[in-house]
Amino acid sequence: MEKGKRWIVGLLACMVVLSACSKENDEKDANSTKDKTNAEQSTATPSIAASKTDLYKMAEPVNTSFILRVNPDLKLPQGDTMDNNLFTRYISEQTNINFKLQWYASNTDYEQKAKLAIASNDLPDAIIVDEKQFRAMAEGGQIEDLTDVYNKYASDEVKKYYDSTKGRALKQATFNKKLMALPNIVPQADAYVLTWLRKDWLDKLGLPEPKTLEDVEKITEAFIKRDPDGNGKADTVGITGNNSTITQWYGHDFRAIFNVYNSHPGIWYKDSSDKVVYGSTTPEAKQALVKAREFYAKGLYDKEFATRKDPNELVVSGQTGLFFQAWWEPFSLGDAIKRDPKADWKAYAITGVNSKYNVSMVATSSSFLVVKKGNKQPEALMKYLNFVTRFFKSPTANDLKIDHVQYVSILPLTLNIDYEDTATKKHDMLVQANEGKLSPDQLTPEMKGHYERWQRVLASSGKPDPADWSAPYAYLYGIGAFPKEEAQNKVYPAYTGTTPTMDKKWSNLQKLEDETFFNIVLGKKPIEAFDQFVSDWKNQGGEQITKEIEAELQK
């Protein structure tokens, strides 16, 4: 089945926003004051040589080679190159690190060249890799141990972001009890699956807001049967589905139903007995499939979801009023709002059978900055990360004089670290500004922009520009729907890398899972087919993969 693409636009837009906001002036707190003062003093007295304890600047100039993924359409100001431009010169001035470009490529060419460089050990001094590559390089002795480097040279600002993950990020970058990489931090807001519905339809039919899956069932049935759009036609469709997957993270899927049963398909996690399990093979997953099958049989799901290329077309046309999606869905609702400005979309978190809001968390880290084995000054990369984090999140007066946008796409090494709950912090900031508790000048540049957009929405007489509406609405009403921390049951992945057997057999195992789950939901196979699936999954490689993961977790 062809993967629909349109609903992924929201994800991509959100990723751009999160990436951009990670490169903005973030909240400042007392922990970063010492670092910032240190940096400003260094800038104010350039004639004084940097000391060995300076967390931002090497005592002597250091050349550091790197490789770069570039956009084929990249255009730079005249006279600038990818390793000699306004920003790299400022980096050199501030850190004494001179980045030297070893090679560059775009898209798939970059991936192929990077894999070849790793395989042949023809590495630059530092490189950003994925988790599979990181673990292979650590296993092969290709990279430096950064344990002492981090402990001695990481700034308080960098440490506070890593500390926000409660040790998970650094643990993911640890191999044989040594910190072998500096990991990124993935915003955890994307893990939450919300129920998005037409609140105006809900009010018209006199229905209460949903709190449980049973409420969702009643609302969906009412939307289908009671003509909420008032056009006199029985043309309202039920919950949208995804023609590519039942449980994988593409949006408009069935994960919300699985989470209700404390089922966490598609991830490896530790169960209550501390045993590693694959979430798609548990008894809870079977319970969720029973309910999903029941919903479809009752006509509560779009009958054509398995063949419909784009579920978002039902949203835009006004034919559906309920679906499951992430907090950033408003980025995909622009056309729907333009067509019907009175459509009042609201998001809700649904409690599970265990009276908790169950969440399948995403990997804490997905990218890793590693330093080539034999590098004599690995602390240079730690100081670079200190600097670039300060530059984008708590810039000094001198930092602010440098264009924060022009050269972002060609940073020598891009590693996004932030609070793992950064989206929630930004929601709180925007709410406080709307309530007058923060002035616009107290906001970060990104959130100040969203605040100004929201003011234009409020002044639009009910006909907002979708370009103004989407981002602030996502933060206010998407993130705003998250349940309180104490009401959540967060299940974190125990392992997000790959194993030898996974490399060989995972595509077949995924196909087995997708086909079985689709056939059960569509009623083409009985629910007992799940038990056969679990047995086949184990015999065809799943059991061996589980053993390999357990072994990896011991390293």
Coordinates of C-alpha atoms in Angstrom, one line a residue, residues 130-502:
D130 CA 22.8 7.8 13.7
E131 CA 22.5 5.3 16.5
K132 CA 23.4 2.2 14.5
Q133 CA 26.5 3.9 13.2
F134 CA 27.5 5.1 16.6
R135 CA 27.3 1.7 18.2
A136 CA 29.2 0.1 15.4
M137 CA 31.9 2.7 15.6
A138 CA 32.1 2.3 19.4
E139 CA 32.3 -1.4 19.0
G140 CA 35.0 -1.1 16.4
G141 CA 37.2 1.3 18.4
Q142 CA 36.9 4.1 15.9
I143 CA 35.9 6.9 18.3
E144 CA 37.2 8.6 21.4
D145 CA 36.0 8.1 25.0
L146 CA 34.4 11.5 25.9
T147 CA 33.7 10.7 29.6
D148 CA 36.4 12.9 31.1
V149 CA 35.9 15.5 28.4
Y150 CA 32.2 15.9 29.3
N151 CA 32.8 16.0 33.0
K152 CA 35.5 18.6 32.8
Y153 CA 34.4 20.8 29.9
A154 CA 30.6 20.7 29.5
S155 CA 29.0 24.0 30.3
D156 CA 26.3 24.3 32.9
E157 CA 23.9 25.2 30.1
V158 CA 24.6 22.1 28.2
K159 CA 24.4 20.0 31.3
K160 CA 21.0 21.3 32.3
Y161 CA 19.6 20.2 29.0
Y162 CA 21.0 16.7 29.3
D163 CA 19.9 16.6 33.0
S164 CA 16.3 17.3 31.8
T165 CA 16.3 13.8 30.3
K166 CA 17.0 12.2 33.7
G167 CA 20.1 10.5 32.4
R168 CA 18.5 8.9 29.4
A169 CA 20.3 10.9 26.7
L170 CA 23.8 10.3 28.1
K171 CA 23.0 6.6 28.8
Q172 CA 22.0 6.2 25.1
A173 CA 25.5 7.5 24.2
T174 CA 27.3 5.2 26.6
F175 CA 29.0 2.1 25.5
N176 CA 30.8 -0.3 27.9
K177 CA 30.2 2.2 30.7
K178 CA 32.0 5.0 28.8
L179 CA 30.5 8.1 27.2
M180 CA 31.4 7.7 23.6
A181 CA 29.4 10.4 22.0
L182 CA 27.5 13.7 22.6
P183 CA 23.8 12.9 21.8
N184 CA 21.1 15.2 20.6
I185 CA 17.8 15.5 22.5
V186 CA 14.6 14.7 20.7
P187 CA 11.6 16.8 21.9
Q188 CA 9.2 14.3 23.6
A189 CA 6.0 16.1 22.7
D190 CA 5.8 14.1 19.4
A191 CA 5.1 10.9 21.4
Y192 CA 1.6 12.0 22.5
V193 CA -1.4 10.9 20.4
L194 CA -4.4 13.2 20.8
T195 CA -8.0 12.9 19.8
W196 CA -8.7 15.9 17.5
L197 CA -12.4 16.7 17.0
R198 CA -14.9 19.4 15.9
K199 CA -15.9 21.1 19.1
D200 CA -18.5 23.1 17.2
W201 CA -20.2 19.8 16.2
L202 CA -19.9 18.5 19.8
D203 CA -21.7 21.6 21.1
K204 CA -24.3 21.5 18.4
L205 CA -25.2 17.9 19.4
G206 CA -25.1 18.6 23.1
L207 CA -22.4 16.1 23.8
P208 CA -19.8 16.3 26.6
E209 CA -16.1 16.5 25.9
P210 CA -14.4 13.1 25.7
K211 CA -12.4 11.6 28.5
T212 CA -12.4 7.9 27.7
L213 CA -12.4 5.7 24.6
E214 CA -16.1 4.9 25.3
D215 CA -16.8 8.7 25.0
V216 CA -15.0 8.7 21.7
E217 CA -17.1 5.8 20.5
K218 CA -20.3 7.6 21.4
I219 CA -19.2 10.9 19.8
T220 CA -18.2 9.2 16.6
E221 CA -21.5 7.4 16.3
A222 CA -23.3 10.7 16.9
F223 CA -21.2 12.5 14.3
I224 CA -22.1 9.8 11.7
K225 CA -25.8 9.5 12.4
R226 CA -26.9 13.0 13.6
D227 CA -25.8 15.3 10.7
P228 CA -23.6 17.6 12.7
D229 CA -22.8 19.8 9.6
G230 CA -26.5 20.3 9.0
N231 CA -26.4 19.7 5.3
G232 CA -29.3 17.2 5.4
K233 CA -27.1 14.4 4.0
A234 CA -25.9 11.2 5.7
D235 CA -22.4 11.8 4.4
T236 CA -20.3 12.2 7.6
V237 CA -17.5 9.7 7.8
G238 CA -16.1 8.2 11.0
I239 CA -12.6 8.2 12.3
T240 CA -9.9 8.5 9.7
G241 CA -7.3 5.7 9.2
N242 CA -3.9 5.3 7.6
N243 CA -3.5 3.1 4.5
S244 CA 0.1 2.3 5.3
T245 CA 0.0 1.2 8.9
I246 CA -2.1 0.4 11.9
T247 CA 0.4 1.2 14.6
Q248 CA 3.5 2.9 13.2
W249 CA 4.0 6.6 13.6
Y250 CA 2.5 8.2 10.5
G251 CA -0.6 9.9 11.9
H252 CA -4.2 9.1 11.4
D253 CA -3.4 5.6 12.7
F254 CA -4.7 3.4 15.6
R255 CA -2.1 4.1 18.2
A256 CA -4.5 6.0 20.4
I257 CA -6.6 2.8 20.8
F258 CA -3.5 0.8 21.6
N259 CA -2.3 3.3 24.2
V260 CA -5.7 3.1 25.9
Y261 CA -4.9 -0.6 26.6
N262 CA -1.4 0.3 27.8
S263 CA -0.1 -1.2 24.6
H264 CA 3.0 0.2 23.0
P265 CA 3.4 -1.3 19.5
G266 CA 6.5 -0.8 17.5
I267 CA 8.9 -0.2 20.4
W268 CA 11.2 -2.4 22.5
Y269 CA 10.6 -1.7 26.2
K270 CA 11.0 -3.4 29.6
D271 CA 7.8 -4.8 31.1
S272 CA 6.9 -4.9 34.7
S273 CA 9.2 -7.9 35.3
D274 CA 12.1 -5.9 33.7
K275 CA 12.1 -8.1 30.7
V276 CA 12.6 -6.7 27.2
V277 CA 9.5 -7.1 25.0
Y278 CA 8.4 -5.9 21.6
G279 CA 5.2 -3.9 22.1
S280 CA 3.4 -5.3 19.1
T281 CA 3.5 -8.9 20.5
T282 CA 2.0 -8.4 24.0
P283 CA -1.4 -9.4 25.3
E284 CA -2.3 -5.7 25.6
A285 CA -1.7 -5.4 21.8
K286 CA -4.2 -8.2 21.2
Q287 CA -6.8 -6.4 23.4
A288 CA -6.3 -3.2 21.4
L289 CA -6.8 -5.1 18.1
V290 CA -10.0 -6.5 19.4
K291 CA -11.3 -3.0 20.1
A292 CA -10.0 -1.6 16.8
R293 CA -11.7 -4.5 14.9
E294 CA -14.9 -3.7 16.8
F295 CA -14.8 0.0 15.9
Y296 CA -14.3 -0.8 12.2
A297 CA -17.1 -3.5 12.2
K298 CA -19.5 -0.9 13.7
G299 CA -18.7 1.6 10.9
L300 CA -16.9 4.0 13.3
Y301 CA -13.9 4.1 11.1
D302 CA -13.7 5.3 7.5
K303 CA -14.7 2.2 5.6
E304 CA -12.2 3.0 2.8
F305 CA -9.2 3.9 5.0
A306 CA -7.2 0.9 3.8
T307 CA -7.3 2.2 0.2
R308 CA -7.7 5.9 0.7
K309 CA -4.5 7.7 -0.3
D310 CA -4.9 10.8 1.8
P311 CA -7.1 10.8 5.0
N312 CA -6.6 14.5 5.3
E313 CA -8.9 15.0 2.3
L314 CA -11.9 14.0 4.6
V315 CA -10.7 16.7 7.1
V316 CA -10.4 19.4 4.6
S317 CA -13.7 18.7 2.9
G318 CA -15.5 18.7 6.3
Q319 CA -16.7 15.0 6.0
T320 CA -15.1 13.9 9.2
G321 CA -15.0 15.5 12.6
L322 CA -12.7 13.2 14.6
F323 CA -9.3 11.6 14.2
F324 CA -6.1 10.7 16.1
Q325 CA -3.0 12.8 15.6
A326 CA -0.1 14.6 17.3
W327 CA -0.1 18.1 18.8
W328 CA 1.2 19.7 15.6
E329 CA -1.9 18.8 13.6
P330 CA -2.9 22.5 13.2
F331 CA 0.0 22.7 10.7
S332 CA -2.1 20.4 8.5
L333 CA -5.4 22.0 9.2
G334 CA -4.7 25.3 7.3
D335 CA -6.8 24.3 4.3
A336 CA -9.6 23.0 6.5
I337 CA -9.7 26.4 8.4
K338 CA -9.6 28.3 5.1
R339 CA -12.5 26.4 3.8
D340 CA -14.6 26.6 7.0
P341 CA -13.3 29.3 9.5
K342 CA -16.0 28.3 11.9
A343 CA -14.6 24.8 12.3
D344 CA -13.5 24.6 16.0
W345 CA -10.9 21.9 16.2
K346 CA -9.9 20.9 19.7
A347 CA -7.5 18.2 21.0
Y348 CA -8.1 15.8 23.9
A349 CA -6.1 13.2 25.8
I350 CA -7.9 10.0 26.4
T351 CA -7.4 8.0 29.6
G352 CA -6.6 4.3 29.5
V353 CA -8.1 1.2 31.1
N354 CA -5.5 1.6 33.9
S355 CA -6.9 5.1 34.6
K356 CA -3.6 6.7 33.3
Y357 CA -2.7 8.5 30.1
N358 CA -0.4 6.0 28.5
V359 CA 2.3 7.3 26.3
S360 CA 4.7 5.5 24.0
M361 CA 7.7 7.8 24.3
V362 CA 10.0 8.4 21.4
A363 CA 13.8 7.8 21.5
T364 CA 15.5 10.4 23.7
S365 CA 18.3 10.7 21.2
S366 CA 18.7 9.9 17.5
S367 CA 21.9 11.7 16.5
F368 CA 25.4 11.4 18.0
L369 CA 28.4 13.7 17.7
V370 CA 31.5 11.4 17.8
V371 CA 35.2 12.2 17.7
K372 CA 37.7 10.2 15.7
K373 CA 40.0 7.9 17.7
G374 CA 43.4 9.5 18.2
N375 CA 42.2 13.1 18.2
K376 CA 44.6 14.8 20.5
Q377 CA 42.2 17.5 21.6
P378 CA 38.7 16.1 21.8
E379 CA 37.7 18.8 24.3
A380 CA 37.6 21.2 21.3
L381 CA 34.3 19.5 20.2
M382 CA 32.8 19.9 23.7
K383 CA 33.7 23.6 23.7
Y384 CA 32.2 24.0 20.2
L385 CA 28.9 22.4 21.5
N386 CA 29.0 24.8 24.5
F387 CA 29.5 27.7 22.2
V388 CA 26.9 26.9 19.6
T389 CA 24.3 26.1 22.3
R390 CA 25.0 29.4 23.9
F391 CA 24.9 31.2 20.6
F392 CA 21.4 29.9 19.7
K393 CA 19.8 29.7 23.2
S394 CA 21.3 32.4 25.4
P395 CA 23.3 34.6 23.1
T396 CA 25.7 37.3 24.4
A397 CA 25.5 40.8 23.1
N398 CA 28.2 40.0 20.5
D399 CA 26.4 36.8 19.5
L400 CA 23.3 38.8 18.7
K401 CA 25.3 40.8 16.1
I402 CA 25.7 37.7 14.0
D403 CA 23.0 36.6 11.6
H404 CA 21.2 33.6 13.4
V405 CA 19.5 32.4 10.2
Q406 CA 21.7 32.9 7.2
Y407 CA 24.2 30.1 8.0
V408 CA 22.2 27.7 10.0
S409 CA 22.0 25.1 7.2
I410 CA 25.8 24.9 6.9
L411 CA 26.8 24.8 10.6
P412 CA 30.0 22.6 10.7
L413 CA 28.3 20.2 13.1
T414 CA 24.6 20.5 13.9
L415 CA 23.4 18.8 17.2
N416 CA 20.1 20.0 18.6
I417 CA 20.0 19.8 22.4
D418 CA 17.2 21.3 24.4
Y419 CA 14.9 20.5 27.3
E420 CA 13.0 17.3 26.4
D421 CA 9.8 19.1 27.3
T422 CA 10.7 22.2 25.3
A423 CA 7.3 22.3 23.5
T424 CA 5.5 22.4 26.9
K425 CA 7.7 25.2 28.1
K426 CA 6.9 27.2 24.9
H427 CA 3.2 26.6 25.4
D428 CA 3.4 27.9 29.0
M429 CA 5.3 31.0 27.7
L430 CA 2.7 31.8 25.1
V431 CA -0.2 31.3 27.6
Q432 CA 1.5 33.7 30.1
A433 CA 2.0 36.3 27.3
N434 CA -1.7 36.0 26.3
E435 CA -2.7 36.5 30.0
G436 CA -0.4 39.5 30.3
K437 CA 1.9 37.8 32.8
L438 CA 4.8 38.2 30.3
S439 CA 5.5 41.1 28.0
P440 CA 6.2 40.3 24.4
D441 CA 9.8 41.5 24.9
Q442 CA 10.3 38.8 27.6
L443 CA 9.5 36.1 25.0
T444 CA 12.1 34.3 22.9
P445 CA 12.2 35.5 19.3
E446 CA 10.3 32.4 18.1
M447 CA 7.5 32.7 20.7
K448 CA 7.3 36.4 20.2
G449 CA 6.5 35.7 16.6
H450 CA 3.8 33.2 17.5
Y451 CA 2.4 35.7 20.0
E452 CA 2.1 38.4 17.3
R453 CA 0.5 35.9 14.9
W454 CA -2.0 35.0 17.6
Q455 CA -2.9 38.6 18.1
R456 CA -3.6 38.9 14.4
V457 CA -5.8 35.8 14.6
L458 CA -7.8 37.4 17.5
A459 CA -8.3 40.5 15.5
S460 CA -9.4 38.7 12.3
S461 CA -13.1 38.7 13.1
G462 CA -13.3 35.0 12.8
K463 CA -11.5 34.7 9.5
P464 CA -7.8 34.1 10.4
D465 CA -5.0 33.7 7.9
P466 CA -4.0 30.0 8.2
A467 CA -0.4 31.1 8.1
D468 CA -1.0 33.0 11.3
W469 CA -3.3 30.5 12.9
S470 CA -1.4 27.2 12.6
A471 CA 1.7 27.5 14.8
P472 CA 0.3 29.4 17.8
Y473 CA -2.9 27.2 17.7
A474 CA -0.7 24.1 17.8
Y475 CA 1.2 25.3 20.9
L476 CA -1.9 26.6 22.7
Y477 CA -4.4 23.8 22.0
G478 CA -2.2 20.9 20.9
I479 CA 0.4 21.1 23.7
G480 CA -2.3 22.5 25.9
A481 CA -4.2 19.2 25.7
F482 CA -1.4 17.2 27.4
P483 CA -2.4 15.7 30.7
K484 CA -0.7 16.6 33.9
E485 CA 2.6 14.8 34.6
E486 CA 1.3 12.9 37.5
A487 CA -1.6 11.4 35.5
Q488 CA 0.7 10.0 32.8
N489 CA 2.2 6.5 32.4
K490 CA 5.3 7.1 30.2
V491 CA 6.8 4.0 28.6
Y492 CA 10.3 4.7 27.2
P493 CA 12.0 2.6 24.6
A494 CA 14.7 0.4 26.1
Y495 CA 16.5 0.1 22.8
T496 CA 16.3 2.1 19.5
G497 CA 19.3 0.8 17.6
T498 CA 19.6 -2.2 15.3
T499 CA 21.1 -5.7 15.6
P500 CA 22.6 -8.1 13.1
T501 CA 19.5 -10.2 12.8
M502 CA 17.3 -7.0 12.7

